[in-house]
Short mmCIF file of C-alpha atoms in Angstrom, two decimals:
data_model
loop_
_atom_site.label_atom_id
_atom_site.label_comp_id
_atom_site.label_asym_id
_atom_site.label_seq_id
_atom_site.Cartn_x
_atom_site.Cartn_y
_atom_site.Cartn_z
CA MET A 476 0.01 0.22 0.40
CA GLU A 477 1.24 3.12 -0.98
CA LYS A 478 0.31 6.76 0.42
CA ALA A 479 -0.56 9.97 -2.08
CA ASP A 480 2.91 10.83 -2.46
CA GLY A 481 4.42 7.87 -2.88
CA LYS A 482 5.71 6.76 -0.19
CA ARG A 483 5.23 2.78 0.78
CA ARG A 484 2.85 2.92 3.68
CA PRO A 485 3.53 -1.09 5.75
CA SER A 486 0.65 -3.89 5.81
CA PRO A 487 0.58 -5.52 9.21
CA ALA A 488 -0.56 -8.25 6.81
CA VAL A 489 2.82 -8.75 5.64
CA VAL A 490 3.55 -9.24 8.67
CA TRP A 491 0.78 -11.67 9.82
CA ALA A 492 2.13 -14.17 6.62
CA SER A 493 4.87 -14.65 8.22
CA LEU A 494 4.22 -15.21 11.27
CA GLY A 495 1.31 -17.87 9.33
CA THR A 496 4.80 -19.35 7.79
CA ALA A 497 6.57 -20.27 11.21
CA ALA A 498 3.53 -21.32 12.79
CA LEU A 499 3.84 -24.33 10.15
CA PHE A 500 6.85 -24.24 9.89
CA GLU A 501 7.06 -24.70 13.96
CA ALA A 502 4.24 -27.63 14.08
CA LEU A 503 5.91 -29.42 11.37
CA THR A 504 9.59 -28.91 12.54
CA VAL A 505 8.33 -30.23 16.46
CA LEU A 506 6.80 -32.88 14.70
CA ALA A 507 9.82 -34.10 12.63
CA THR A 508 12.36 -33.59 16.08
CA GLN A 509 10.26 -34.88 18.77
CA ASP A 510 7.61 -37.42 17.85
CA LYS A 511 10.10 -40.92 17.59
CA ALA A 512 8.60 -43.09 14.93
CA VAL A 513 8.65 -39.76 12.77
CA ARG A 514 11.68 -38.91 13.27
CA ALA A 515 12.99 -42.47 12.94
CA VAL A 516 12.66 -41.98 9.18
CA SER A 517 12.96 -38.27 8.71
CA PRO A 518 15.98 -36.96 6.08
CA TRP A 519 17.02 -34.58 8.52
CA GLN A 520 17.27 -36.50 11.75
CA ASP A 521 21.28 -35.79 11.53
CA ASP A 522 23.82 -33.85 11.37
CA PRO A 523 25.57 -31.14 9.57
CA TYR A 524 20.86 -31.03 8.83
CA ASP A 525 19.85 -30.95 12.31
CA VAL A 526 22.04 -29.16 13.68
CA ALA A 527 19.87 -25.88 11.42
CA VAL A 528 16.57 -27.34 12.44
CA SER A 529 17.30 -27.40 16.45
CA LEU A 530 18.62 -23.92 16.51
CA CYS A 531 15.73 -22.36 14.19
CA GLN A 532 13.29 -25.04 15.89
CA PHE A 533 13.59 -22.47 18.86
CA THR A 534 14.54 -19.58 17.71
CA VAL A 535 11.86 -19.18 15.18
CA PRO A 536 9.75 -19.31 18.39
CA MET A 537 11.22 -16.81 19.61
CA LEU A 538 11.50 -14.51 17.30
CA ALA A 539 7.70 -14.74 16.62
CA LEU A 540 6.21 -14.28 20.08
CA VAL A 541 8.41 -10.98 20.21
CA ILE A 542 6.43 -10.16 16.53
CA LEU A 543 3.47 -10.91 18.37
CA LEU A 544 3.58 -9.14 21.64
CA ARG A 545 4.68 -6.36 19.45
CA LEU A 546 1.50 -6.24 17.06
CA PRO A 547 -0.26 -4.55 19.91
CA ALA A 548 2.00 -1.51 20.35
CA TRP A 549 1.84 -0.64 16.23
CA ARG A 550 -0.55 2.32 15.70
CA MET A 551 1.01 3.85 18.99
CA PRO A 552 3.17 6.99 18.84
CA GLY A 553 6.28 6.40 17.24
CA GLY A 554 4.84 4.09 14.46
CA PRO A 555 7.10 4.32 11.78
CA ASP A 556 9.95 2.91 14.01
CA ARG A 557 7.70 0.11 14.83
CA ARG A 558 6.46 -1.50 11.96
CA GLN A 559 9.72 -1.40 10.29
CA GLN A 560 11.52 -2.75 13.40
CA THR A 561 8.94 -5.49 13.45
CA GLU A 562 9.15 -6.06 10.05
CA ARG A 563 12.74 -6.30 9.92
CA ALA A 564 12.47 -8.88 12.83
CA ALA A 565 9.66 -10.57 10.75
CA GLY A 566 13.00 -10.70 8.19
CA ALA A 567 15.41 -11.85 9.99
CA MET A 568 12.72 -15.05 11.36
CA THR A 569 12.06 -15.90 7.30
CA THR A 570 15.70 -15.85 6.36
CA LEU A 571 16.18 -18.49 9.45
CA ILE A 572 13.39 -20.44 7.90
CA GLY A 573 14.49 -20.27 4.52
CA LEU A 574 18.23 -21.08 5.81
CA THR A 575 16.38 -24.78 7.60
CA LEU A 576 14.37 -25.19 4.15
CA ILE A 577 17.48 -25.16 2.31
CA PHE A 578 19.26 -27.80 4.83
CA GLU A 579 15.90 -29.65 4.57
CA TRP A 580 16.56 -30.30 1.13
CA SER A 581 19.66 -30.63 0.71
CA ALA A 582 19.30 -33.76 2.55
CA VAL A 583 15.96 -34.98 0.54
CA ILE A 584 17.65 -34.13 -2.69
CA SER A 585 20.73 -36.50 -0.96
CA GLY A 586 18.90 -39.42 -0.63
CA ALA A 587 20.03 -39.40 3.50
CA HIS A 588 17.95 -42.73 5.24
CA ASP A 589 16.52 -43.08 2.16
CA SER A 590 15.51 -46.99 2.41
CA LEU A 591 14.09 -46.12 5.97
CA TRP A 592 11.24 -43.78 3.96
CA SER A 593 8.23 -43.87 4.42
CA THR A 594 4.41 -42.30 4.55
CA TRP A 595 4.67 -40.02 6.87
CA THR A 596 8.49 -38.93 5.54
CA MET A 597 6.45 -38.28 2.64
CA VAL A 598 4.05 -35.99 4.75
CA LEU A 599 7.40 -34.14 6.10
CA ILE A 600 8.29 -33.80 2.10
CA GLY A 601 4.27 -32.38 1.33
CA GLY A 602 5.09 -30.13 4.05
CA LEU A 603 8.63 -29.24 3.44
CA VAL A 604 7.02 -28.36 0.21
CA THR A 605 3.76 -25.87 1.02
CA ALA A 606 6.63 -24.43 3.38
CA SER A 607 9.30 -23.35 0.33
CA ILE A 608 6.17 -22.13 -1.40
CA LEU A 609 4.86 -19.82 1.46
CA THR A 610 8.23 -18.59 2.06
CA LEU A 611 9.10 -17.35 -0.87
CA VAL A 612 5.86 -15.69 -0.40
CA VAL A 613 6.10 -13.49 2.60
CA ALA A 614 10.51 -12.92 0.81
CA ALA A 615 8.88 -11.43 -1.51
CA MET A 616 6.28 -9.59 0.41
CA LEU A 617 9.04 -8.94 2.94
CA LEU A 618 11.51 -7.23 -0.24
CA ARG A 619 8.28 -4.90 -0.97
CA CYS A 620 8.51 -3.88 2.52
CA ARG A 621 12.33 -2.34 2.32
CA ARG A 622 12.83 1.65 3.18
CA PRO A 623 14.03 3.44 0.06
CA ARG A 624 17.97 3.26 0.19
CA GLY A 625 19.23 6.45 2.45
CA SER A 626 16.41 6.38 4.54
CA SER A 627 17.50 4.28 7.62
CA ARG A 628 18.00 6.63 10.75
CA ARG A 629 18.56 5.89 14.29
CA TRP A 630 15.48 4.59 15.40
CA GLN A 631 13.60 6.30 18.56
CA HIS A 632 11.86 3.51 20.25
CA ASP A 633 12.56 0.03 20.59
CA TRP A 634 10.71 -3.00 21.62
CA LEU A 635 11.76 -2.55 25.84
CA GLY A 636 10.30 0.62 25.66
CA ASP A 637 7.05 -0.46 24.13
CA VAL A 638 7.17 -3.52 27.19
CA VAL A 639 7.25 -0.76 29.98
CA THR A 640 4.65 0.88 28.51
CA VAL A 641 2.01 -1.51 28.47
CA CYS A 642 3.68 -2.89 32.22
CA ARG A 643 2.49 0.76 33.69
CA ARG A 644 -1.03 -0.01 32.66
CA ILE A 645 -1.00 -3.19 34.42
CA PRO A 646 -1.20 -1.97 38.56
CA ALA A 647 0.47 -5.63 39.60
CA LEU A 648 3.53 -4.66 37.43
CA ARG A 649 3.11 -0.70 37.74
CA ARG A 650 5.26 -0.28 40.68
CA TRP A 651 8.35 -1.88 38.47
CA ALA A 652 7.87 -0.43 34.71
CA GLU A 653 9.95 2.43 35.44
CA PRO A 654 11.78 4.15 32.88
CA GLU A 655 14.55 3.89 34.94
CA ALA A 656 14.51 0.21 34.96
CA ALA A 657 14.50 -0.31 31.23
CA GLU A 658 18.24 2.50 31.19
CA TRP A 659 19.56 0.10 33.31
CA VAL A 660 18.77 -2.69 31.20
CA ARG A 661 19.83 -1.10 28.01
CA ARG A 662 23.38 -0.21 30.06
CA ARG A 663 23.37 -3.55 30.39
CA ALA A 664 22.37 -5.59 27.50
CA MET A 665 24.69 -7.87 26.77
CA THR A 666 24.79 -9.00 30.99
CA VAL A 667 21.13 -9.27 29.80
CA PHE A 668 21.82 -11.24 26.39
CA ILE A 669 24.01 -13.68 28.03
CA THR A 670 21.64 -14.38 31.36
CA LEU A 671 19.34 -14.99 28.54
CA SER A 672 21.17 -17.58 26.30
CA LEU A 673 22.75 -19.34 29.35
CA LEU A 674 19.22 -20.00 30.94
CA ALA A 675 17.79 -21.10 27.68
CA ALA A 676 21.11 -23.27 26.70
CA ALA A 677 20.31 -24.57 30.59
CA GLY A 678 17.17 -25.90 29.52
CA ILE A 679 17.84 -27.11 26.31
CA THR A 680 21.04 -29.01 27.71
CA GLY A 681 19.07 -30.14 30.65
CA ALA A 682 16.47 -31.94 28.62
CA GLN A 683 18.88 -33.46 26.01
CA ALA A 684 20.88 -34.82 28.44
CA ILE A 685 17.71 -36.83 30.05
CA GLY A 686 15.98 -38.02 27.03
CA GLU A 687 18.84 -39.66 26.07
CA GLN A 688 20.81 -39.84 29.21
CA TRP A 689 23.91 -38.67 29.25
CA THR A 690 26.30 -39.65 31.69
CA ASN A 691 29.54 -37.96 30.74
CA PRO A 692 29.94 -34.50 32.14
CA LEU A 693 32.11 -33.48 29.25
CA LEU A 694 29.63 -34.27 26.79
CA ILE A 695 27.15 -31.88 29.05
CA ALA A 696 29.67 -29.31 29.84
CA TRP A 697 30.48 -29.17 25.96
CA MET A 698 26.72 -29.08 24.77
CA LEU A 699 25.94 -26.20 26.76
CA VAL A 700 28.70 -24.22 25.45
CA VAL A 701 27.57 -24.63 21.76
CA GLU A 702 24.31 -23.72 23.09
CA THR A 703 24.82 -20.77 25.11
CA THR A 704 27.49 -19.69 22.33
CA SER A 705 25.03 -19.90 19.61
CA TYR A 706 21.77 -18.51 21.39
CA LEU A 707 24.46 -14.85 22.26
CA ALA A 708 24.95 -14.76 18.18
CA PHE A 709 21.09 -14.92 17.93
CA CYS A 710 20.45 -12.41 20.00
CA LEU A 711 23.08 -10.31 19.12
CA ILE A 712 23.57 -9.96 14.95
CA SER A 713 18.91 -10.25 16.25
CA ASN A 714 18.85 -6.69 18.39
CA ALA A 715 21.24 -5.31 15.83
CA ILE A 716 18.81 -6.07 12.60
CA ALA A 717 15.19 -5.37 14.98
CA GLY A 718 16.01 -2.98 17.90
CA PHE A 719 14.81 -5.03 20.30
CA ILE A 720 16.91 -3.00 22.78
CA ALA A 721 18.57 0.24 22.24
CA ARG A 722 22.12 0.15 23.44
CA PRO A 723 24.39 3.73 23.92
CA ALA A 724 26.58 4.94 20.58
CA ASP A 725 28.80 1.78 19.48
CA THR A 726 32.29 1.66 20.21
CA GLY A 727 35.25 0.09 19.34
CA PRO A 728 36.05 -2.12 22.05
CA ARG A 729 32.70 -3.01 22.39
CA ARG A 730 32.01 -3.61 18.46
CA LEU A 731 35.54 -6.24 18.28
CA THR A 732 34.59 -8.22 21.47
CA GLU A 733 31.05 -8.67 20.50
CA THR A 734 31.97 -9.23 16.12
CA SER A 735 35.03 -12.02 17.28
CA VAL A 736 32.02 -13.95 19.65
CA ILE A 737 29.66 -13.77 16.67
CA THR A 738 32.10 -15.18 14.31
CA GLY A 739 33.48 -18.09 16.82
CA SER A 740 30.07 -19.05 17.56
CA VAL A 741 29.10 -19.90 13.98
CA ALA A 742 32.11 -21.36 14.01
CA ILE A 743 31.01 -23.72 16.78
CA LEU A 744 28.33 -24.09 15.01
CA PHE A 745 29.87 -24.53 11.85
CA THR A 746 32.15 -27.13 12.67
CA THR A 747 29.54 -29.00 14.70
CA ALA A 748 27.57 -30.26 11.76
CA PHE A 749 29.80 -30.21 9.78
CA ARG A 750 32.65 -32.68 12.65
CA ASP A 751 32.90 -35.55 10.17
CA VAL A 752 33.73 -34.47 7.54
CA LEU A 753 36.20 -31.81 9.26
CA TRP A 754 37.93 -34.66 11.21
CA PRO A 755 40.95 -35.94 10.30
CA GLY A 756 40.55 -39.79 11.19
CA ALA A 757 39.96 -42.20 9.08
CA GLY A 758 36.17 -42.57 10.10
CA PRO A 759 33.12 -40.76 12.19
CA LEU A 760 34.40 -38.42 15.35
CA THR A 761 33.36 -40.48 18.25
CA SER A 762 35.51 -39.13 20.87
CA VAL A 763 34.35 -37.02 23.65
CA PRO A 764 37.58 -35.20 24.07
CA ALA A 765 38.12 -34.80 20.07
CA LEU A 766 35.12 -33.48 19.59
CA VAL A 767 34.85 -30.47 22.50
CA ALA A 768 38.68 -30.07 20.68
CA LEU A 769 37.89 -29.80 17.45
CA THR A 770 34.41 -27.70 17.32
CA LEU A 771 35.61 -25.46 20.51
CA GLY A 772 38.88 -25.11 19.36
CA ALA A 773 38.00 -23.93 16.13
CA GLY A 774 35.79 -21.24 17.31
CA LEU A 775 38.57 -20.02 19.69
CA ILE A 776 40.46 -20.07 16.06
CA THR A 777 37.78 -18.11 14.63
CA SER A 778 37.49 -15.49 16.76
CA LEU A 779 41.08 -14.45 17.28
CA VAL A 780 41.60 -14.47 13.67
CA ALA A 781 38.76 -12.25 13.41
CA THR A 782 40.07 -9.73 16.50
CA GLY A 783 44.08 -9.71 14.87
CA ILE A 784 41.46 -8.69 12.10
CA GLN A 785 40.29 -5.81 12.82
CA LEU A 786 42.86 -4.82 14.59
CA ALA A 787 44.59 -4.81 12.09
CA ARG A 788 42.37 -2.87 10.12
CA THR A 789 41.66 0.36 13.07
CA PRO A 790 43.86 2.98 12.72
CA PRO A 791 45.70 4.30 14.77
CA PRO A 792 45.03 6.82 16.81
CA GLY A 793 46.15 10.47 16.31
CA PRO A 794 48.49 12.51 17.95
CA ALA A 795 47.30 14.35 21.00
CA ASN A 796 45.81 18.03 21.09
CA GLY A 797 48.41 20.47 20.78
CA SER A 798 51.56 18.19 18.91
CA LYS A 799 53.48 18.55 16.11
#
């Protein structure tokens, strides 16, 4: 929809379409991962496909939830900020879905576990076709919602501020929903992201350890680290895209640290997914100490390389004022 002056008027229909696609994707993903009979005949039940599926199984509903909570504030003062941020969050969610669908299609095309395929496999592939079509349609709609080049600006509103505004209307929460509390969170956004990532990772790791009856403390600790770093990278990237928490002006040290954390986390996730291919041994990687060394070592090395590149590209400080 466009205004009389030719400028685009963002529509909630785009966001609702992305949420509908996310709901279908999540239903199919839960079916393929949580039902043992269905998982046994799923083409993407193993890595590297399962890493992408498992990550997006939790990150997609996280984004869908915050988008749903933001929609009631769609027409509050500061609407242009909220519309753009919500559409960007929907774009991030759709991108995650699209990447996961690519991994799932790769499993189907490669014929992974094709000797076990059954009627349930055909159901999953049918759902994959439907989800892929809807994702392409939503992606095209979101691309049409992009702002013209040069129109971006620093947002004056964030999602945290809307939470405070809504909570102030609820008597039981009013005393806690003070602007000072929001500013406290904004100043400590990294601490908040780490805490949320650790809590999510602890829950997922605990459920996995109990479900798979893990008894190796090193394996459990390894999964906790992998999950925590993955969700921390997700928090940092998604916040940069959609502006959930408005942060103080970026500084060199903070940018260096967060870029290194993100690159290291992505390296850990990638190495975990393709560990058998990357493992130099003669057979599949089965040793837990070797798994820890390969994946976390790759993350550490990548993080250090990213830090070194950033430091090399940082111009040296200029001469002090008054010096010649």
